[in-house]
Amino acid sequence: MYNDNPTLENLGKTMDEAKQGEVFFKESKRPGEKHFYIESYGCQMNFSDSEIVASILGEAGFQATRNMEIADLILINTCSIREKAEDTVRKRLRVFDTVKQDRPGTLVGVLGCMAERLKSKFLEEERLVDLVVGPDAYRDLPNLVAGAEEGEKGVNVFLSREETYADISPLRLNSNGVTAFISIMRGCDNMCSFCVVPFTRGRERSRNAFSIIAEATDLYEKGFREVTLLGQNVDSYKWENPENGELVSFAKLLEMTALVSPDLRIRFSTSHPKDITDEVLYTMAKYENICKYIHLPVQSGNTRVLDLMNRTYTREWYEDKVRRIYEIMPDCAISSDIIAGFCTETEEEHQETLSMIEFANYSMSYMFFYSERPGTLAARKYEDDIPLEVKKRRLQEIIRLQTQISYKHNQNDIGKTFKVLIEGESKKSDQDWKGRNSQNKMMVFPKKGEHKPGDYVYVKALEGTSATLIGEMVEA
Ligand code: 5AD
Ligand code: SF4
């Protein structure tokens, strides 16, 4: 889910392959044409935002290119979540500098969380950056670009209480034509002490439910078969219909999206354990097309550390939530985010994180060691006192255990048949399809009969690694 690598390899589409609403990338340019090139890092939300940026720039007359060498405008949508993410961005800026030196006049813009965090300091630190634009200011991009073309430096890091880009139809940048993200809310009001997001993405606000359903319907009509509803904390989605004052909760929104078509799969991310309700779980259970998969970050398995993290739940409370999920949906897969070596974490407390992985039987996890972020609650209140080697060793222990649990989780699926949505050819062989089952597990299986991406097929799992299930197509 988190990307520290450039996204270029999956950008390619020819004019014929590109569906309406997707970007067609230009490789060469004619005189007078203006092109933008964009790279995205970080969470799915950032990737989704890049599609909004592409739409706004498209309206302003820019065309997308995968070829940095012909771009008039090079953009990088950045992540601040850990120091490493920021280091990667700075490295890419060095590369953009060389392009800029070869082609004076090329504009370089920094978007997203790092832009928000560093604001105009960026222009001092990185002299070759022309634009710094925060996550709520993308509508201002054409204006800022016009100014930058005249030699002005453009900065807009205004954080809004209202902006949801509800009316903007995203240009699908990395599309496989089958799965797409829909942003349903922005910002975050939880104050997890380790996290920079409330500072970079501002206050939480929910998008108009009808515009979400319209986007899902439009995607379905264009041939897409899976949408992922995105937000920093989707379970606190709440939108009031101004016409009748009716409140749309996340459970209600899920149901409305599920009703777009039984053939449209619904996923969502991310859930905060404190906010996911029974109503959400029952809605998931009720609709076959709502995928039986919940990303439910635990962060730590120890109550004292959870308290320092300001997660607002205890280990026992989280365990109850996990039990409830398996009770209502025995076939549901749960995944997690885990932080190793948070401030003052003891060896025993670390052991409790390990035992939580076993208890929750996560199908997979995103695992990190703690990286102090300037300005966060933890940076202000607690000493980052766990030595780097200890953090790394604990992280390795977490990864090792999760890999074993993921392997067992997959072994447990062998012999079972799953409904799989074909996403495309497998990376390794054009003789194989790849697609996910409801539990979000990637399945790879030999092609058979007449099928294409976007079709549902039934696949029996025959073998599994910790990451993938290998199978064969069977009759339903
Ligand atoms: N250090 C390490 N990991 C972090 N995360 C968020 N902030 C930090 C940090 N300062 C992780 C959390 C979160 C995920 C998006 O990134 O696990 O859920
Ligand atoms: Fe990175 Fe968080 Fe910003 Fe996403 S919201 S780009 S994970 S800092």
CSV table of C-alpha atoms in Angstrom, one decimal, residues 42-363:
chain,number,residue,atom,x,y,z
A,42,GLY,CA,3.2,7.2,-0.1
A,43,CYS,CA,-0.3,6.0,0.5
A,44,GLN,CA,-3.2,5.2,-1.8
A,45,MET,CA,-4.7,8.6,-1.0
A,46,ASN,CA,-1.7,10.3,-2.6
A,47,PHE,CA,-2.1,8.2,-5.8
A,48,SER,CA,-5.7,9.1,-5.8
A,49,ASP,CA,-4.8,12.8,-5.4
A,50,SER,CA,-2.4,12.6,-8.4
A,51,GLU,CA,-5.4,11.5,-10.5
A,52,ILE,CA,-7.3,14.7,-9.3
A,53,VAL,CA,-4.2,16.8,-10.1
A,54,ALA,CA,-4.1,15.1,-13.6
A,55,SER,CA,-7.7,16.1,-14.2
A,56,ILE,CA,-7.2,19.7,-13.1
A,57,LEU,CA,-4.1,20.0,-15.3
A,58,GLY,CA,-5.9,18.3,-18.2
A,59,GLU,CA,-8.6,21.0,-18.0
A,60,ALA,CA,-5.9,23.6,-18.1
A,61,GLY,CA,-4.5,22.3,-21.3
A,62,PHE,CA,-1.7,20.0,-20.1
A,63,GLN,CA,-1.3,16.5,-21.4
A,64,ALA,CA,0.2,13.7,-19.4
A,65,THR,CA,3.5,12.2,-20.3
A,66,ARG,CA,5.6,9.3,-19.0
A,67,ASN,CA,8.6,10.8,-20.5
A,68,MET,CA,10.2,13.3,-18.1
A,69,GLU,CA,12.4,14.5,-21.0
A,70,ILE,CA,9.6,16.2,-22.8
A,71,ALA,CA,7.8,17.5,-19.8
A,72,ASP,CA,7.3,21.2,-19.3
A,73,LEU,CA,6.1,20.5,-15.7
A,74,ILE,CA,7.6,17.8,-13.5
A,75,LEU,CA,5.5,17.0,-10.4
A,76,ILE,CA,6.3,14.8,-7.4
A,77,ASN,CA,3.5,14.0,-5.0
A,78,THR,CA,5.2,13.4,-1.8
A,79,CYS,CA,4.9,11.6,1.5
A,80,SER,CA,6.1,12.6,5.0
A,81,ILE,CA,5.1,9.6,7.0
A,82,ARG,CA,8.6,8.4,7.7
A,83,GLU,CA,12.0,10.0,7.3
A,84,LYS,CA,12.9,7.4,4.6
A,85,ALA,CA,9.9,8.5,2.4
A,86,GLU,CA,11.2,12.1,2.5
A,87,ASP,CA,14.8,10.9,1.7
A,88,THR,CA,13.5,9.2,-1.4
A,89,VAL,CA,11.8,12.3,-2.6
A,90,ARG,CA,14.9,14.4,-2.1
A,91,LYS,CA,16.8,11.8,-4.2
A,92,ARG,CA,14.3,12.2,-7.0
A,93,LEU,CA,14.5,16.0,-6.9
A,94,ARG,CA,18.3,15.6,-7.6
A,95,VAL,CA,17.3,13.6,-10.8
A,96,PHE,CA,14.8,16.3,-11.8
A,97,ASP,CA,17.5,18.9,-11.3
A,98,THR,CA,19.6,17.3,-14.1
A,99,VAL,CA,16.6,17.5,-16.4
A,100,LYS,CA,16.0,21.1,-15.6
A,101,GLN,CA,19.6,21.9,-16.2
A,102,ASP,CA,19.4,20.3,-19.7
A,103,ARG,CA,16.1,22.0,-20.4
A,104,PRO,CA,16.0,25.4,-18.7
A,105,GLY,CA,12.4,26.5,-18.3
A,106,THR,CA,11.2,23.1,-17.1
A,107,LEU,CA,9.2,23.7,-14.0
A,108,VAL,CA,9.5,21.4,-10.9
A,109,GLY,CA,6.7,21.2,-8.4
A,110,VAL,CA,6.4,19.5,-5.0
A,111,LEU,CA,2.9,18.4,-4.1
A,112,GLY,CA,1.4,16.6,-1.1
A,113,CYS,CA,2.4,16.0,2.5
A,114,MET,CA,6.1,17.1,2.3
A,115,ALA,CA,5.0,20.3,0.6
A,116,GLU,CA,2.6,20.9,3.4
A,117,ARG,CA,5.1,20.0,6.1
A,118,LEU,CA,8.0,22.1,4.8
A,119,LYS,CA,6.0,24.9,3.1
A,120,SER,CA,8.1,27.7,1.7
A,121,LYS,CA,11.2,26.3,3.5
A,122,PHE,CA,11.3,24.0,0.5
A,123,LEU,CA,12.1,26.8,-1.8
A,124,GLU,CA,15.1,27.7,0.3
A,125,GLU,CA,16.3,24.1,0.8
A,126,GLU,CA,15.7,23.1,-2.8
A,127,ARG,CA,16.5,26.0,-5.0
A,128,LEU,CA,15.4,24.3,-8.2
A,129,VAL,CA,11.8,23.7,-7.0
A,130,ASP,CA,9.4,26.2,-8.5
A,131,LEU,CA,6.1,25.2,-7.0
A,132,VAL,CA,5.1,23.9,-3.5
A,133,VAL,CA,1.5,22.9,-3.4
A,134,GLY,CA,-0.3,21.3,-0.4
A,135,PRO,CA,-3.0,18.6,-0.6
A,136,ASP,CA,-5.9,21.0,-0.4
A,137,ALA,CA,-4.6,23.6,-3.0
A,138,TYR,CA,-4.6,21.6,-6.2
A,139,ARG,CA,-7.3,23.7,-7.8
A,140,ASP,CA,-4.8,26.6,-7.7
A,141,LEU,CA,-2.2,24.6,-9.7
A,142,PRO,CA,-3.0,26.1,-13.2
A,143,ASN,CA,-2.8,29.6,-11.7
A,144,LEU,CA,0.5,28.8,-9.8
A,145,VAL,CA,2.0,27.2,-12.9
A,146,ALA,CA,1.1,30.3,-15.0
A,147,GLY,CA,2.9,32.5,-12.4
A,148,ALA,CA,5.9,30.1,-12.4
A,149,GLU,CA,6.1,30.4,-16.2
A,150,GLU,CA,6.6,34.1,-15.6
A,151,GLY,CA,9.4,33.4,-13.1
A,152,GLU,CA,7.5,33.6,-9.9
A,153,LYS,CA,7.9,30.9,-7.2
A,154,GLY,CA,4.4,29.5,-6.4
A,155,VAL,CA,3.4,28.4,-2.9
A,156,ASN,CA,-0.1,27.4,-1.8
A,157,VAL,CA,-0.2,25.2,1.3
A,158,PHE,CA,-3.6,26.5,2.6
A,159,LEU,CA,-5.4,23.7,4.4
A,160,SER,CA,-9.1,23.7,3.9
A,161,ARG,CA,-12.0,22.6,6.1
A,162,GLU,CA,-14.2,22.0,3.1
A,163,GLU,CA,-12.2,20.9,0.1
A,164,THR,CA,-13.1,17.4,-1.0
A,165,TYR,CA,-12.6,17.8,-4.8
A,166,ALA,CA,-16.1,16.2,-5.0
A,167,ASP,CA,-16.9,17.6,-8.4
A,168,ILE,CA,-13.6,16.6,-10.0
A,169,SER,CA,-13.6,13.5,-12.1
A,170,PRO,CA,-10.2,12.0,-11.6
A,171,LEU,CA,-8.1,11.0,-14.6
A,172,ARG,CA,-7.1,7.4,-14.0
A,173,LEU,CA,-3.3,7.4,-14.2
A,174,ASN,CA,-2.0,3.9,-13.5
A,175,SER,CA,-5.2,2.2,-14.4
A,176,ASN,CA,-5.6,-1.5,-15.2
A,177,GLY,CA,-9.1,-0.6,-16.3
A,178,VAL,CA,-10.6,-3.0,-13.6
A,179,THR,CA,-9.8,-1.5,-10.2
A,180,ALA,CA,-9.9,2.1,-9.1
A,181,PHE,CA,-9.7,4.2,-5.9
A,182,ILE,CA,-12.5,6.6,-4.8
A,183,SER,CA,-11.6,9.2,-2.2
A,184,ILE,CA,-14.5,9.6,0.2
A,185,MET,CA,-13.0,11.9,2.8
A,186,ARG,CA,-9.9,13.9,3.5
A,187,GLY,CA,-7.8,14.8,6.5
A,188,CYS,CA,-7.7,13.2,9.9
A,189,ASP,CA,-8.9,14.2,13.3
A,190,ASN,CA,-7.3,11.4,15.3
A,191,MET,CA,-4.2,12.6,17.0
A,192,CYS,CA,-2.0,9.4,17.0
A,193,SER,CA,1.1,10.8,18.6
A,194,PHE,CA,3.5,9.3,16.1
A,195,CYS,CA,1.7,10.6,13.0
A,196,VAL,CA,2.3,13.6,10.8
A,197,VAL,CA,-0.9,13.2,8.8
A,198,PRO,CA,-3.2,15.6,10.8
A,199,PHE,CA,-0.6,18.3,10.2
A,200,THR,CA,-0.1,17.6,6.5
A,201,ARG,CA,-3.7,16.8,5.5
A,202,GLY,CA,-5.6,18.9,8.0
A,203,ARG,CA,-9.1,18.4,9.5
A,204,GLU,CA,-11.3,15.5,8.6
A,205,ARG,CA,-14.1,16.2,6.1
A,206,SER,CA,-16.4,13.8,4.3
A,207,ARG,CA,-17.3,14.1,0.6
A,208,ASN,CA,-20.8,14.3,-0.7
A,209,ALA,CA,-22.2,10.8,-0.8
A,210,PHE,CA,-24.0,11.3,-4.1
A,211,SER,CA,-20.8,12.4,-5.8
A,212,ILE,CA,-19.2,9.2,-4.5
A,213,ILE,CA,-22.0,7.0,-5.9
A,214,ALA,CA,-21.9,8.9,-9.2
A,215,GLU,CA,-18.2,8.2,-9.5
A,216,ALA,CA,-18.7,4.5,-8.6
A,217,THR,CA,-21.5,4.2,-11.2
A,218,ASP,CA,-19.4,6.0,-13.8
A,219,LEU,CA,-16.5,3.6,-13.2
A,220,TYR,CA,-18.8,0.6,-13.4
A,221,GLU,CA,-20.2,1.8,-16.7
A,222,LYS,CA,-16.7,2.2,-18.1
A,223,GLY,CA,-15.9,-1.4,-17.3
A,224,PHE,CA,-14.3,-1.1,-13.9
A,225,ARG,CA,-15.3,-3.9,-11.5
A,226,GLU,CA,-13.7,-3.0,-8.2
A,227,VAL,CA,-13.6,0.3,-6.2
A,228,THR,CA,-11.7,1.0,-3.0
A,229,LEU,CA,-13.2,3.7,-0.9
A,230,LEU,CA,-10.3,5.7,0.5
A,231,GLY,CA,-9.8,7.8,3.6
A,232,GLN,CA,-7.4,8.1,6.5
A,233,ASN,CA,-10.2,6.8,8.7
A,234,VAL,CA,-13.2,5.7,6.6
A,235,ASP,CA,-15.2,4.5,9.6
A,236,SER,CA,-15.7,8.1,10.7
A,237,TYR,CA,-17.2,9.0,7.4
A,238,LYS,CA,-20.3,11.2,8.0
A,239,TRP,CA,-22.1,13.3,5.5
A,240,GLU,CA,-25.3,15.3,6.0
A,241,ASN,CA,-27.7,15.5,3.0
A,242,PRO,CA,-28.4,19.2,2.9
A,243,GLU,CA,-31.8,18.5,1.3
A,244,ASN,CA,-33.3,16.5,4.1
A,245,GLY,CA,-30.8,16.6,6.9
A,246,GLU,CA,-30.3,12.9,6.7
A,247,LEU,CA,-27.0,11.6,7.9
A,248,VAL,CA,-25.1,9.1,5.8
A,249,SER,CA,-22.8,7.0,7.9
A,250,PHE,CA,-20.0,4.8,6.6
A,251,ALA,CA,-22.2,1.7,6.9
A,252,LYS,CA,-24.8,3.5,4.8
A,253,LEU,CA,-22.3,4.6,2.2
A,254,LEU,CA,-21.0,1.1,1.9
A,255,GLU,CA,-24.5,-0.2,1.3
A,256,MET,CA,-25.2,2.5,-1.3
A,257,THR,CA,-22.0,1.7,-3.1
A,258,ALA,CA,-22.7,-2.1,-3.0
A,259,LEU,CA,-26.1,-1.4,-4.6
A,260,VAL,CA,-24.5,0.2,-7.7
A,261,SER,CA,-24.2,-3.3,-9.1
A,262,PRO,CA,-23.7,-6.8,-7.6
A,263,ASP,CA,-20.8,-7.1,-10.1
A,264,LEU,CA,-19.0,-4.1,-8.6
A,265,ARG,CA,-16.7,-5.1,-5.8
A,266,ILE,CA,-16.2,-2.8,-2.9
A,267,ARG,CA,-13.1,-2.5,-0.7
A,268,PHE,CA,-12.2,0.2,1.8
A,269,SER,CA,-9.2,1.5,3.6
A,270,THR,CA,-8.2,2.5,6.3
A,271,SER,CA,-10.3,1.5,9.4
A,272,HIS,CA,-9.5,2.8,12.8
A,273,PRO,CA,-10.3,0.0,15.4
A,274,LYS,CA,-12.1,2.5,17.6
A,275,ASP,CA,-14.6,3.5,14.9
A,276,ILE,CA,-15.5,0.4,13.0
A,277,THR,CA,-19.0,-0.5,14.1
A,278,ASP,CA,-21.1,-3.6,14.2
A,279,GLU,CA,-23.3,-1.9,11.6
A,280,VAL,CA,-20.4,-1.8,9.2
A,281,LEU,CA,-19.6,-5.5,9.9
A,282,TYR,CA,-23.2,-6.5,9.3
A,283,THR,CA,-23.3,-4.5,6.1
A,284,MET,CA,-20.2,-6.3,4.9
A,285,ALA,CA,-21.7,-9.6,5.8
A,286,LYS,CA,-25.0,-8.8,4.0
A,287,TYR,CA,-23.5,-7.9,0.6
A,288,GLU,CA,-21.5,-10.5,-1.3
A,289,ASN,CA,-19.8,-7.8,-3.3
A,290,ILE,CA,-18.3,-6.0,-0.3
A,291,CYS,CA,-15.0,-7.7,0.1
A,292,LYS,CA,-14.3,-9.7,3.2
A,293,TYR,CA,-11.2,-7.9,4.1
A,294,ILE,CA,-10.4,-5.3,6.8
A,295,HIS,CA,-7.2,-3.3,7.1
A,296,LEU,CA,-7.3,-2.7,10.9
A,297,PRO,CA,-4.0,-1.2,12.0
A,298,VAL,CA,-3.1,-2.2,15.6
A,299,GLN,CA,0.3,-0.3,15.7
A,300,SER,CA,1.2,-2.1,19.0
A,301,GLY,CA,0.0,-5.0,21.0
A,302,ASN,CA,0.6,-3.4,24.4
A,303,THR,CA,-1.9,-1.2,26.2
A,304,ARG,CA,0.7,1.2,27.7
A,305,VAL,CA,2.3,1.8,24.4
A,306,LEU,CA,-1.1,2.2,22.7
A,307,ASP,CA,-1.9,4.8,25.3
A,308,LEU,CA,1.3,6.7,24.5
A,309,MET,CA,0.5,6.4,20.9
A,310,ASN,CA,-2.9,8.0,21.7
A,311,ARG,CA,-4.7,5.2,19.9
A,312,THR,CA,-7.7,5.4,22.3
A,313,TYR,CA,-8.1,1.6,22.7
A,314,THR,CA,-6.5,-1.1,24.8
A,315,ARG,CA,-5.2,-4.5,23.7
A,316,GLU,CA,-8.3,-6.2,25.1
A,317,TRP,CA,-10.6,-3.8,23.3
A,318,TYR,CA,-8.8,-4.5,20.0
A,319,GLU,CA,-8.9,-8.3,20.7
A,320,ASP,CA,-12.7,-8.0,21.2
A,321,LYS,CA,-13.0,-6.2,17.9
A,322,VAL,CA,-11.1,-8.9,16.1
A,323,ARG,CA,-13.3,-11.6,17.7
A,324,ARG,CA,-16.4,-9.7,16.6
A,325,ILE,CA,-15.1,-9.6,13.0
A,326,TYR,CA,-14.5,-13.3,12.9
A,327,GLU,CA,-17.8,-14.0,14.6
A,328,ILE,CA,-19.8,-12.0,12.1
A,329,MET,CA,-17.6,-13.0,9.1
A,330,PRO,CA,-15.7,-16.2,9.7
A,331,ASP,CA,-14.1,-15.9,6.3
A,332,CYS,CA,-12.9,-12.3,6.7
A,333,ALA,CA,-9.2,-11.6,6.4
A,334,ILE,CA,-7.7,-8.9,8.6
A,335,SER,CA,-4.4,-7.0,8.0
A,336,SER,CA,-2.5,-4.5,10.1
A,337,ASP,CA,0.0,-1.7,10.4
A,338,ILE,CA,2.6,-2.3,13.0
A,339,ILE,CA,5.3,0.1,14.5
A,340,ALA,CA,8.4,-1.4,16.2
A,341,GLY,CA,10.3,0.4,18.8
A,342,PHE,CA,8.0,3.3,19.7
A,343,CYS,CA,9.3,5.6,22.5
A,344,THR,CA,10.0,3.7,25.8
A,345,GLU,CA,8.8,0.3,24.4
A,346,THR,CA,10.2,-2.5,26.5
A,347,GLU,CA,11.2,-6.0,25.4
A,348,GLU,CA,8.0,-7.4,27.1
A,349,GLU,CA,5.8,-4.9,25.4
A,350,HIS,CA,7.4,-5.8,22.0
A,351,GLN,CA,6.6,-9.4,22.8
A,352,GLU,CA,3.0,-8.4,23.2
A,353,THR,CA,3.0,-7.0,19.6
A,354,LEU,CA,4.3,-10.4,18.4
A,355,SER,CA,1.6,-12.2,20.3
A,356,MET,CA,-1.0,-9.9,18.8
A,357,ILE,CA,0.0,-11.0,15.3
A,358,GLU,CA,-0.7,-14.6,16.3
A,359,PHE,CA,-3.9,-13.7,18.1
A,360,ALA,CA,-5.4,-11.7,15.2
A,361,ASN,CA,-4.0,-14.1,12.6
A,362,TYR,CA,-3.3,-11.2,10.2
A,363,SER,CA,-3.2,-12.3,6.6
